[in-house]
mmCIF file of C-alpha atoms in Angstrom:
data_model
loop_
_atom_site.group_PDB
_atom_site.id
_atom_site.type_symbol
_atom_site.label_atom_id
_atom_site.label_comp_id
_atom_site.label_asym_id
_atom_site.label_seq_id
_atom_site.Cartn_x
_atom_site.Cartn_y
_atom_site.Cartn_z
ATOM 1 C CA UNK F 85 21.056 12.040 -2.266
ATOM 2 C CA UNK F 86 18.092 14.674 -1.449
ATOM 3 C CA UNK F 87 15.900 12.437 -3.306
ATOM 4 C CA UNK F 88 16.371 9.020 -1.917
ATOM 5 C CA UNK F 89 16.187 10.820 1.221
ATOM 6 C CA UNK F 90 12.685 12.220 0.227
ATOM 7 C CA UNK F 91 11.714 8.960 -1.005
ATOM 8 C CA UNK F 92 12.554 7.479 2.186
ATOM 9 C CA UNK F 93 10.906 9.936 4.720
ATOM 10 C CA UNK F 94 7.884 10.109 2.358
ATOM 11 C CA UNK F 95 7.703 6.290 3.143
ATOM 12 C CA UNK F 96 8.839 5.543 6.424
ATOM 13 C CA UNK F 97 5.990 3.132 7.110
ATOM 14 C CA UNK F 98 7.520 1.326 4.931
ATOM 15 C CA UNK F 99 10.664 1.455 5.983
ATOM 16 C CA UNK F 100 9.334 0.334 9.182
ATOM 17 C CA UNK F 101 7.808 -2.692 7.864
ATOM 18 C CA UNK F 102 11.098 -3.806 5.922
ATOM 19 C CA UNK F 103 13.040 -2.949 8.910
ATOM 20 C CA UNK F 104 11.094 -4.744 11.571
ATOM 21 C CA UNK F 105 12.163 -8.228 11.402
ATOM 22 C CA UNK F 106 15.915 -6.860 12.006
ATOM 23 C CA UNK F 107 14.987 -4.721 14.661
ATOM 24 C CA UNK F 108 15.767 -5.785 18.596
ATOM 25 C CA UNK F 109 13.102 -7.165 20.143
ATOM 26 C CA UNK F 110 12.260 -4.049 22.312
ATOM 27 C CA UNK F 111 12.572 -2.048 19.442
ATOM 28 C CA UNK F 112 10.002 -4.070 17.775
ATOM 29 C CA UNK F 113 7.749 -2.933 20.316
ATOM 30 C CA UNK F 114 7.972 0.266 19.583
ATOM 31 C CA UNK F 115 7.744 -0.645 15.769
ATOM 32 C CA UNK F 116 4.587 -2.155 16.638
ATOM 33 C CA UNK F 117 2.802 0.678 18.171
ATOM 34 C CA UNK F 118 3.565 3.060 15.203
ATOM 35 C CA UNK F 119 2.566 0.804 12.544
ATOM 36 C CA UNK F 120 -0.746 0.079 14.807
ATOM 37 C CA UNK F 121 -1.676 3.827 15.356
ATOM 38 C CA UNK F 122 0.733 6.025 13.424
ATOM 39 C CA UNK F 123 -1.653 9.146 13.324
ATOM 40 C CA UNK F 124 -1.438 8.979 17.058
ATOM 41 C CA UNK F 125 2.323 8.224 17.448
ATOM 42 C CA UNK F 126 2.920 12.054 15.842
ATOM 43 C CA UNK F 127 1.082 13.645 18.387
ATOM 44 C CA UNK F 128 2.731 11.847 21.242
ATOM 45 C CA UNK F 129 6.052 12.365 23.569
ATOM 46 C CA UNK F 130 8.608 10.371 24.253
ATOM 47 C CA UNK F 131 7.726 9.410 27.599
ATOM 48 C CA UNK F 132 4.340 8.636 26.178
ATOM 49 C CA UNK F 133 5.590 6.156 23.398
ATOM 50 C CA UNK F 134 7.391 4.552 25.979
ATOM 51 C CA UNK F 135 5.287 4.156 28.342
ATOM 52 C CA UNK F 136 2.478 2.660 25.374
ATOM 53 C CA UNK F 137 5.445 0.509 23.991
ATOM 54 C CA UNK F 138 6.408 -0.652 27.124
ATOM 55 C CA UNK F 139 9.752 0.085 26.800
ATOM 56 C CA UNK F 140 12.735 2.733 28.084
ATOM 57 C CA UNK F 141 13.275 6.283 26.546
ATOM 58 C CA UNK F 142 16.453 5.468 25.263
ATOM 59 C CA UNK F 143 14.916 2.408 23.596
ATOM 60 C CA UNK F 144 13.004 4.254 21.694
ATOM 61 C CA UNK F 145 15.378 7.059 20.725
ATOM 62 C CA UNK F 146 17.439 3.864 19.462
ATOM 63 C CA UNK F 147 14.421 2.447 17.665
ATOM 64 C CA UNK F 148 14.231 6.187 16.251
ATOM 65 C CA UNK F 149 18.041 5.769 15.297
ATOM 66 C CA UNK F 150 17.462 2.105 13.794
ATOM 67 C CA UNK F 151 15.089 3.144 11.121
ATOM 68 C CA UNK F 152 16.887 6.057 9.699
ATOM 69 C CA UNK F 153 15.811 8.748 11.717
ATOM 70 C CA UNK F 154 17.748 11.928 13.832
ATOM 71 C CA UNK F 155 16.214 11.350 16.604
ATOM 72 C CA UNK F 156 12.809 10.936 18.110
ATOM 73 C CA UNK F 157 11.544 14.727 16.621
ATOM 74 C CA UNK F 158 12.903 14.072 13.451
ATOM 75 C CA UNK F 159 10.811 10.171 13.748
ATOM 76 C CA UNK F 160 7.650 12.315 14.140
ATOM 77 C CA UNK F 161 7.961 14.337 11.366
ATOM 78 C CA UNK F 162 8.564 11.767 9.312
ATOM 79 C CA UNK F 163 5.960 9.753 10.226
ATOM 80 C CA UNK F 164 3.629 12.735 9.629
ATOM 81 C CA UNK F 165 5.230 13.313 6.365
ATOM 82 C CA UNK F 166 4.752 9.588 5.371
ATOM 83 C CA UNK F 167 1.293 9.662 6.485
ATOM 84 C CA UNK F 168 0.688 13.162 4.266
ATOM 85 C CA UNK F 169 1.500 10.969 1.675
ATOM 86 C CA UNK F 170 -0.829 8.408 2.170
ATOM 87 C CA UNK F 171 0.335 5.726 0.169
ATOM 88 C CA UNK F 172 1.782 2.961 2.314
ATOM 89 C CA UNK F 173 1.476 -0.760 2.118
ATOM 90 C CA UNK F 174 -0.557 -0.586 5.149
ATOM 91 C CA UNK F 175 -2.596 2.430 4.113
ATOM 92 C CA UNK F 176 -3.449 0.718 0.786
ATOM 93 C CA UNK F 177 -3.956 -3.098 1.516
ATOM 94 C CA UNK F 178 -7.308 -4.332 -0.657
ATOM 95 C CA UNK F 179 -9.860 -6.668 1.317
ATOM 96 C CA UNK F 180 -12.672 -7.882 0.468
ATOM 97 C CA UNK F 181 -15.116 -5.508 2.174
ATOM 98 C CA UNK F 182 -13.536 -2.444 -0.002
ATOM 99 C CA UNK F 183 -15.862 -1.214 -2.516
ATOM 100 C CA UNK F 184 -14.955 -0.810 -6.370
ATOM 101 C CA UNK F 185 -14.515 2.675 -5.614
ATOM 102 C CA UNK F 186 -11.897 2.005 -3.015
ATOM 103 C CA UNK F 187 -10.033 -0.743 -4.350
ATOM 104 C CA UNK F 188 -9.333 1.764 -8.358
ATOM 105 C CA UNK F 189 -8.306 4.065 -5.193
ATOM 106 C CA UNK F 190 -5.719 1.837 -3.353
ATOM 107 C CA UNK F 191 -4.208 0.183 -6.484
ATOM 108 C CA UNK F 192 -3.182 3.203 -7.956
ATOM 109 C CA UNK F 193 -2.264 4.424 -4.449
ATOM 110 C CA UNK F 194 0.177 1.296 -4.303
ATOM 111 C CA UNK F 195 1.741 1.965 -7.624
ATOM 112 C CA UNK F 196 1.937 5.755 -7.322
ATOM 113 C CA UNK F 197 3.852 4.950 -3.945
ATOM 114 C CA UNK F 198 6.069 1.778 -5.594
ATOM 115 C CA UNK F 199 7.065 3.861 -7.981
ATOM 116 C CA UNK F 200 8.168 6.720 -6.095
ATOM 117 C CA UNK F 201 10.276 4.502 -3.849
ATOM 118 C CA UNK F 202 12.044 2.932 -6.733
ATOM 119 C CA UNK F 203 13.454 6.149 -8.036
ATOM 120 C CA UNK F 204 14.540 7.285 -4.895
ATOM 121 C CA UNK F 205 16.534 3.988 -4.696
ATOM 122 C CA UNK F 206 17.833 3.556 -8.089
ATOM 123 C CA UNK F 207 21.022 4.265 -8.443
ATOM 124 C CA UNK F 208 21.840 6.544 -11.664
ATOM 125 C CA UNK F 209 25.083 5.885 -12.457
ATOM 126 C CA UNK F 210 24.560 1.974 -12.917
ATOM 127 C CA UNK F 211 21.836 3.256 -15.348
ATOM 128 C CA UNK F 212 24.617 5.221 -17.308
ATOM 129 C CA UNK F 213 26.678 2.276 -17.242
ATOM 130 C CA UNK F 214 23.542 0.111 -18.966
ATOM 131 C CA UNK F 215 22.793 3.107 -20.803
ATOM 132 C CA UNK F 216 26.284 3.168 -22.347
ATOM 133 C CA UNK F 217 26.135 -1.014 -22.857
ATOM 134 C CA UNK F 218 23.148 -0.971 -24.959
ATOM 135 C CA UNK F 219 24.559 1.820 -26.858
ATOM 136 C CA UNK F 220 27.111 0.246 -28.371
ATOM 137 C CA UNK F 221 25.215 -2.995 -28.525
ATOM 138 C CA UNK F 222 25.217 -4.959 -32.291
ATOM 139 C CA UNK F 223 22.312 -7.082 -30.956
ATOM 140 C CA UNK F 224 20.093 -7.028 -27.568
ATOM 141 C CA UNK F 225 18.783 -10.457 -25.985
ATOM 142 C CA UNK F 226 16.091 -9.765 -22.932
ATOM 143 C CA UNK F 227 15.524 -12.657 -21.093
ATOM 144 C CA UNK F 228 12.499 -13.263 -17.858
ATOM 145 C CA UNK F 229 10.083 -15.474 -16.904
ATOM 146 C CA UNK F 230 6.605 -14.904 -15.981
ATOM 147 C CA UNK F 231 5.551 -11.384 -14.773
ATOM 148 C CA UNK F 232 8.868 -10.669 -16.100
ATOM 149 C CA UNK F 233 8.497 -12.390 -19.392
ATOM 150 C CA UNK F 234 5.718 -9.568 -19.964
ATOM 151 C CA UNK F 235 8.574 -7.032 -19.172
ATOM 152 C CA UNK F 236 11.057 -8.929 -21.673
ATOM 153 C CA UNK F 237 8.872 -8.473 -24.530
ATOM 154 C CA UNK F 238 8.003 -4.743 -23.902
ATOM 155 C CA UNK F 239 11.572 -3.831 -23.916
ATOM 156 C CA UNK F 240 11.698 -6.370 -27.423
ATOM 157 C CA UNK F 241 9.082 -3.934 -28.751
ATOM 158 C CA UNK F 242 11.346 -0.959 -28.364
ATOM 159 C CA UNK F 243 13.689 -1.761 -30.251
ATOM 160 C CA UNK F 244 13.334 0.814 -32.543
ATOM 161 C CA UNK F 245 14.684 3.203 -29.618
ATOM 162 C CA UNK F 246 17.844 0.777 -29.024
ATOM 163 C CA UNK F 247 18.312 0.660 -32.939
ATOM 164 C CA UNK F 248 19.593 -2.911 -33.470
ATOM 165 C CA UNK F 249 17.543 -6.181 -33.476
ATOM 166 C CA UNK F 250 16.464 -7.185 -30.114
ATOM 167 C CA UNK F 251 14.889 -10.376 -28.984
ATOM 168 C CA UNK F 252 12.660 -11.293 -25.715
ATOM 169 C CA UNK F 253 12.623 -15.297 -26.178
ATOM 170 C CA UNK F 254 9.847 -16.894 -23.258
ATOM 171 C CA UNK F 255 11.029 -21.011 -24.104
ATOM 172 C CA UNK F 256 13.175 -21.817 -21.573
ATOM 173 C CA UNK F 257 15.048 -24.013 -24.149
ATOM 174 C CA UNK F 258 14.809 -21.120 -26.349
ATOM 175 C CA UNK F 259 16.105 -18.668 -23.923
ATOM 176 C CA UNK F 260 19.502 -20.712 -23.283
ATOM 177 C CA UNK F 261 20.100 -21.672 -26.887
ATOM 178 C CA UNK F 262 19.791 -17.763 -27.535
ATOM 179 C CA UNK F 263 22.305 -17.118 -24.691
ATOM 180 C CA UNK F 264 24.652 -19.362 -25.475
ATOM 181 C CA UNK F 265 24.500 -18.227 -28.808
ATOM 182 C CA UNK F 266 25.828 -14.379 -27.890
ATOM 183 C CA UNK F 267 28.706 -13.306 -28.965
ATOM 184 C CA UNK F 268 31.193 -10.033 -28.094
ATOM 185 C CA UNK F 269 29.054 -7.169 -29.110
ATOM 186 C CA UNK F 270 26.174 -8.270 -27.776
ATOM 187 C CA UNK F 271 24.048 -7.727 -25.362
ATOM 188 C CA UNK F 272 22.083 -9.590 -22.655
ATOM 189 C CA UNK F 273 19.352 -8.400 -20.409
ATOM 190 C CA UNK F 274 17.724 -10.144 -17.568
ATOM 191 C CA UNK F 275 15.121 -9.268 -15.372
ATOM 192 C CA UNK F 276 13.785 -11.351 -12.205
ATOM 193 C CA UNK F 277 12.589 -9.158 -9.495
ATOM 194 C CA UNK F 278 14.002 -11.879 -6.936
ATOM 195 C CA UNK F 279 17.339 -12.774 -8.986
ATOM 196 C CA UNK F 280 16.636 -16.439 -8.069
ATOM 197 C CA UNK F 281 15.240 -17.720 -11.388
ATOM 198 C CA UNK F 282 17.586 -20.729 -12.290
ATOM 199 C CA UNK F 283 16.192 -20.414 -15.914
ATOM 200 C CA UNK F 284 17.637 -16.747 -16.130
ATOM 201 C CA UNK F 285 20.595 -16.718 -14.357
ATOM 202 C CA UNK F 286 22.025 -19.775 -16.517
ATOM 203 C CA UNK F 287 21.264 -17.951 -19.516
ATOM 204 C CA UNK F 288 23.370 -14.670 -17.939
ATOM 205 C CA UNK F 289 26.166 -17.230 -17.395
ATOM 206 C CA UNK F 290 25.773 -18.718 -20.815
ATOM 207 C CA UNK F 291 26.072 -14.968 -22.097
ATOM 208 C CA UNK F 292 28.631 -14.116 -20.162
ATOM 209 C CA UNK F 293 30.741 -16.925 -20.884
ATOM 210 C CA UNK F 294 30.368 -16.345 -24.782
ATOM 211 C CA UNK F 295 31.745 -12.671 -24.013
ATOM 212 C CA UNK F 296 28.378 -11.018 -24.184
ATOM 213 C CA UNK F 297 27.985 -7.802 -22.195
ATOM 214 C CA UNK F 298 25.184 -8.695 -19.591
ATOM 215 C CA UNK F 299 22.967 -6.501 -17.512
ATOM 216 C CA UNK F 300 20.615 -7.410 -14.728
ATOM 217 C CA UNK F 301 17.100 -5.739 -13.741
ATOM 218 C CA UNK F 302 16.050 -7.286 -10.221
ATOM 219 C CA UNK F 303 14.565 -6.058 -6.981
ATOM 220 C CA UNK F 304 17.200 -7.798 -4.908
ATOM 221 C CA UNK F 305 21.110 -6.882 -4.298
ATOM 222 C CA UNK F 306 23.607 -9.657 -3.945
ATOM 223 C CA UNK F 307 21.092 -12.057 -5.523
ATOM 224 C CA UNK F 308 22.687 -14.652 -7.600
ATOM 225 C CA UNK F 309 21.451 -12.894 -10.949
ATOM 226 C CA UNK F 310 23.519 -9.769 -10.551
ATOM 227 C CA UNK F 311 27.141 -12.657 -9.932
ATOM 228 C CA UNK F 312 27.032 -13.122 -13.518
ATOM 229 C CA UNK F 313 26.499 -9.192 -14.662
ATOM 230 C CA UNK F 314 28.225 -6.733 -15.500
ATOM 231 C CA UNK F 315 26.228 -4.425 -14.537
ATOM 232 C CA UNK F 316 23.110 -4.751 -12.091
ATOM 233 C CA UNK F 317 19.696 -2.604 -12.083
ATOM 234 C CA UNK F 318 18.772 -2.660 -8.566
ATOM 235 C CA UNK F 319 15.047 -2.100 -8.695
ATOM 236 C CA UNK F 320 13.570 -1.829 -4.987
ATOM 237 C CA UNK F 321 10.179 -1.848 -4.839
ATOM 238 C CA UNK F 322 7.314 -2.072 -1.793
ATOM 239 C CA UNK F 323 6.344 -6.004 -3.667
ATOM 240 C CA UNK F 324 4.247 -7.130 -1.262
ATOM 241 C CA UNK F 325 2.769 -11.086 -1.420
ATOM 242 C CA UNK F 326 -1.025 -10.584 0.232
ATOM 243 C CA UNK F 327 -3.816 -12.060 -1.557
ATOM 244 C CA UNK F 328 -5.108 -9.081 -3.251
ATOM 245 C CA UNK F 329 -1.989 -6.500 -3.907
ATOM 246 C CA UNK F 330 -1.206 -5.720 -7.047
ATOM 247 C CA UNK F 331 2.250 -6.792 -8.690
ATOM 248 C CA UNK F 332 4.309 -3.632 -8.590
ATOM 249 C CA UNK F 333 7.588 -4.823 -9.232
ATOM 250 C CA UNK F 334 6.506 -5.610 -13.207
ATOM 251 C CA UNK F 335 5.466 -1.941 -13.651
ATOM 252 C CA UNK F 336 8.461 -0.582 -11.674
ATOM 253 C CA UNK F 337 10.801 -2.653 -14.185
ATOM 254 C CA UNK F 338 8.674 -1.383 -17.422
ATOM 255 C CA UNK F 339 9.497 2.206 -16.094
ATOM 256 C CA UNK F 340 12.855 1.010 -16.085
ATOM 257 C CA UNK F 341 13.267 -0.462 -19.629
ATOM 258 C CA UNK F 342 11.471 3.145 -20.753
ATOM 259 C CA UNK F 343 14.449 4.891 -18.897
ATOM 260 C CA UNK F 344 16.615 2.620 -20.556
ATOM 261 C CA UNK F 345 15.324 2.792 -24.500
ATOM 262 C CA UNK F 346 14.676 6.181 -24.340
ATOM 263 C CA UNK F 347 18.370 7.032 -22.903
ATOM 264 C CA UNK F 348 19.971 4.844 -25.273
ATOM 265 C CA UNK F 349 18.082 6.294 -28.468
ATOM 266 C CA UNK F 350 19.043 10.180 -27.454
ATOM 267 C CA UNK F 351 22.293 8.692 -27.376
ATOM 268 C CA UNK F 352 22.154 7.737 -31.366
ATOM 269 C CA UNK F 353 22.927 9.922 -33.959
ATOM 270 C CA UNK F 354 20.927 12.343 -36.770
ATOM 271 C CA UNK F 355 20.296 9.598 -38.632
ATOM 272 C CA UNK F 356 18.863 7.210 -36.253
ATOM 273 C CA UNK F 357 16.395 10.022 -35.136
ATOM 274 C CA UNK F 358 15.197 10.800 -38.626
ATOM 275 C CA UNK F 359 14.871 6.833 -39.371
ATOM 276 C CA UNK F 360 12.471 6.933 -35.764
ATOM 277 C CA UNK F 361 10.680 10.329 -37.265
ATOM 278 C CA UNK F 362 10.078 8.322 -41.052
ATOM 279 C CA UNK F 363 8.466 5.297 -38.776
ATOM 280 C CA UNK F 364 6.542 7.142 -36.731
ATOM 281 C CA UNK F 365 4.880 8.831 -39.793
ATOM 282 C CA UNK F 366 4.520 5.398 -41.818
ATOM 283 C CA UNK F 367 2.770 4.275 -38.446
ATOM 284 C CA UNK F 368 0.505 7.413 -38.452
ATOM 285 C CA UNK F 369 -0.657 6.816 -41.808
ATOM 286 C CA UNK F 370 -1.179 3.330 -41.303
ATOM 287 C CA UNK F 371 -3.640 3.976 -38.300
ATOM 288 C CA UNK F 372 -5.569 6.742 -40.148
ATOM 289 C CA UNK F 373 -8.174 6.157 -42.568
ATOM 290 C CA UNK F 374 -6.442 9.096 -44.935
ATOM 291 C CA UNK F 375 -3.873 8.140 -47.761
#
């Protein structure tokens, strides 16, 4: 709990942004003025934000209240935290004027901050649960399209860690044949950071139909993916659609399949380790120019 609640206060300009669309109208005044001059907002009262927002005190003690925060104090500190961190989508947005130096500086800026907002939202013990799935797992299917395609055939590479034959097919004919092609003991694994991806959430149905365990990786809860799981990896990251920002969601969900391989290998037995030891060393002599 402490850390999704440091995640969230070390990010409340983002919070702000995902929460303004919901907010009341007046409140989105408020909303407005922060995100427009946040540096400012800390150092001002509450009669001065709402006289600036043109709004009531209590509207903006609710507007304090609406984004997570004790209070208008508590709003201030946070927003002083969250600017001490200096990694917000609106802190780190590339245009075209920003120099080379700037842009290596905002892109890793983006993904330092994406990342730290996924783990504060991830929720650990649907991690043990996939943990625990892919343990016991005769065979491991990873399915995605796209961005996630990439992420599909990373986790395929590990399989060493998960210690049974894993697949990552990209064909969408390919991808359903394999699904429907599961049987009890095995294991499918989707990821689509919107959970909308017709492609992938047939195959999950296929899967789950031929009483494969399935498993979900996607940025979105309720999303029609995570219907036909049995368990879902809600990965929440700051994905953002302008021009120039960087996908973060695809490195977010590679973090996630590390989590995932490396959990899941700790989890084998003696033997397994000393099989991963025996490759490692083949692989070292392979690389290096000694016999």
């Amino acid at each position: 709990m402490d850390q999704i609640a440091r995640a969230s206060d070390d990010n409340l300009l983002e919070e702000i942004v995902r929460l303004k669309d919901e907010l009341r109208k007046s409140d989105r005044r408020v909303a407005d003025v922060v995100l427009e001059n946040p540096e400012g907002v800390v150092s001002m009262t509450l009669a001065t934000l709402s006289k600036t927002a043109g709004v009531s005190e209590p509207t903006v003690i609710r507007f304090c209240s609406a984004i997570g925060c004790e209070g208008f104090r508590d709003m201030r500190v946070k927003l002083a935290r969250s600017l001490a961190f200096a990694r917000s989508t609106s802190h780190t947005a590339i245009t075209g004027a920003d120099e080379l130096a700037t842009i290596v500086t905002k892109v890793f800026d983006y993904n330092l901050s994406n990342l730290n907002w996924a783990q504060g939202k991830l929720d650990i013990a649907s991690v043990d649960r996939a943990v625990a799935v892919l343990a016991s797992a005769a065979r491991i299917e990873f399915f995605g399209f796209g961005a996630s395609g990439i992420v599909a055939l990373d986790a395929q590479q590990k399989f060493p860690l998960f210690g049974v034959p894993c697949g990552a097919p990209l064909d969408s004919h390919q991808m359903f044949m394999t699904a429907d092609m599961l049987k009890p003991g095995d294991v499918a694994v989707a990821i689509s950071n919107t959970g909308h991806t017709r492609e992938v959430v047939a195959c999950m149905k296929a899967a789950q139909d031929r009483g494969a365990k399935t498993i979900g990786i996607t940025g979105q809860a309720g999303s029609p993916l995570l219907a036909h799981c049995d368990v879902g990896l809600v990965v929440e990251t700051l994905e953002n659609t302008d021009l120039y920002t960087p996908t973060v969601s695809r490195l977010s969900h590679l973090v996630v399949i590390d989590i995932l391989s490396t959990a899941v290998s700790l989890q084998k037995g003696a033997g397994h380790h000393d099989r991963i030891a025996r490759m490692k060393d083949g692989l070292a002599r392979i690389r290096s120019d000694v016999e």
